[in-house]
Amino acid sequence: MKKEKNHLGRRLFGLVMQYKSLAVMSVYAVFYLIAFYYLERRDVAVHEINFGIDEYIPFCEIFIVPYLLWFAYVAVTVVYLCIRDREESDKLVAFLMAGMTIFIVVSAVFPNGHNLRPKVFERDNIFIDLIRQLYMADTPTNILPSIHVYNSIAIMIAVWRSRCFAGHNVIKTLMLSLGMSIICSTVLIKQHSMLDVLLAFLLSAVMYSICYKRTAVREKRVSAARIK
């Protein structure tokens, strides 16, 4: 019995090490959700961050569809790459965790929100019903930078780079198109301000230079040292 337990323990440890990026991301997701839940429910003064261009962006309820697809878009891609492309998944997980941590810190020290949601809906349909449910479940606070946008950019970068999608141009095009529609959805259903979107792009550029470009430089240096 003891030998069987030890064997089982070694197998579990082996699986964790084999898919360490997935294990790390899973543990981090629990921390992130707890932190986000706390920030959403604390009673503090909120800084309004409406951006001038926001009032010119129309409300389009059909974009609730890509907005909600974001959850599967991120989760499924992360799991798939963690299993099929461990090298790329390491960079993706680092990229996601860095940005999400910065978001939590920003929300903690600078509580923010907007006042863009429509007070009255001009029509009634299934998409409006879904938006009503979203508005009740998720307040228009702690939105800077947009994690919907940041994580969508992360997924698009990973899909474009991963060898798993090499030669699968149709899948890559569909994934990139869905990512762009998710980004657009954040402002078209008035869940985010354009400022949230722009800062998410800026944060993505910074994190890309750290998680991808600097890693590539280090790998080249290591390879050159081995050759010598």
Tab-separated table of N, CA and C in Angstrom, residues 4 18 75 142 146 171 222:
chain	number	residue	atom	x	y	z
A	4	GLU	N	2.380	1.793	-3.340
A	4	GLU	CA	1.387	2.300	-4.291
A	4	GLU	C	1.165	3.796	-4.096
A	18	GLN	N	5.225	18.238	-15.682
A	18	GLN	CA	5.065	18.184	-17.130
A	18	GLN	C	4.200	19.330	-17.625
A	75	ALA	N	-9.602	30.600	-21.723
A	75	ALA	CA	-9.400	29.365	-20.965
A	75	ALA	C	-9.007	28.192	-21.868
A	142	ASN	N	-13.355	49.065	-11.298
A	142	ASN	CA	-12.138	48.255	-11.438
A	142	ASN	C	-11.996	47.743	-12.867
A	146	SER	N	-8.278	47.285	-19.223
A	146	SER	CA	-9.238	46.218	-19.490
A	146	SER	C	-8.541	44.858	-19.591
A	171	ILE	N	-7.746	28.745	-39.033
A	171	ILE	CA	-7.933	28.783	-37.576
A	171	ILE	C	-7.318	30.047	-36.995
A	222	VAL	N	22.272	32.019	-24.343
A	222	VAL	CA	22.525	30.684	-23.802
A	222	VAL	C	22.975	29.731	-24.895
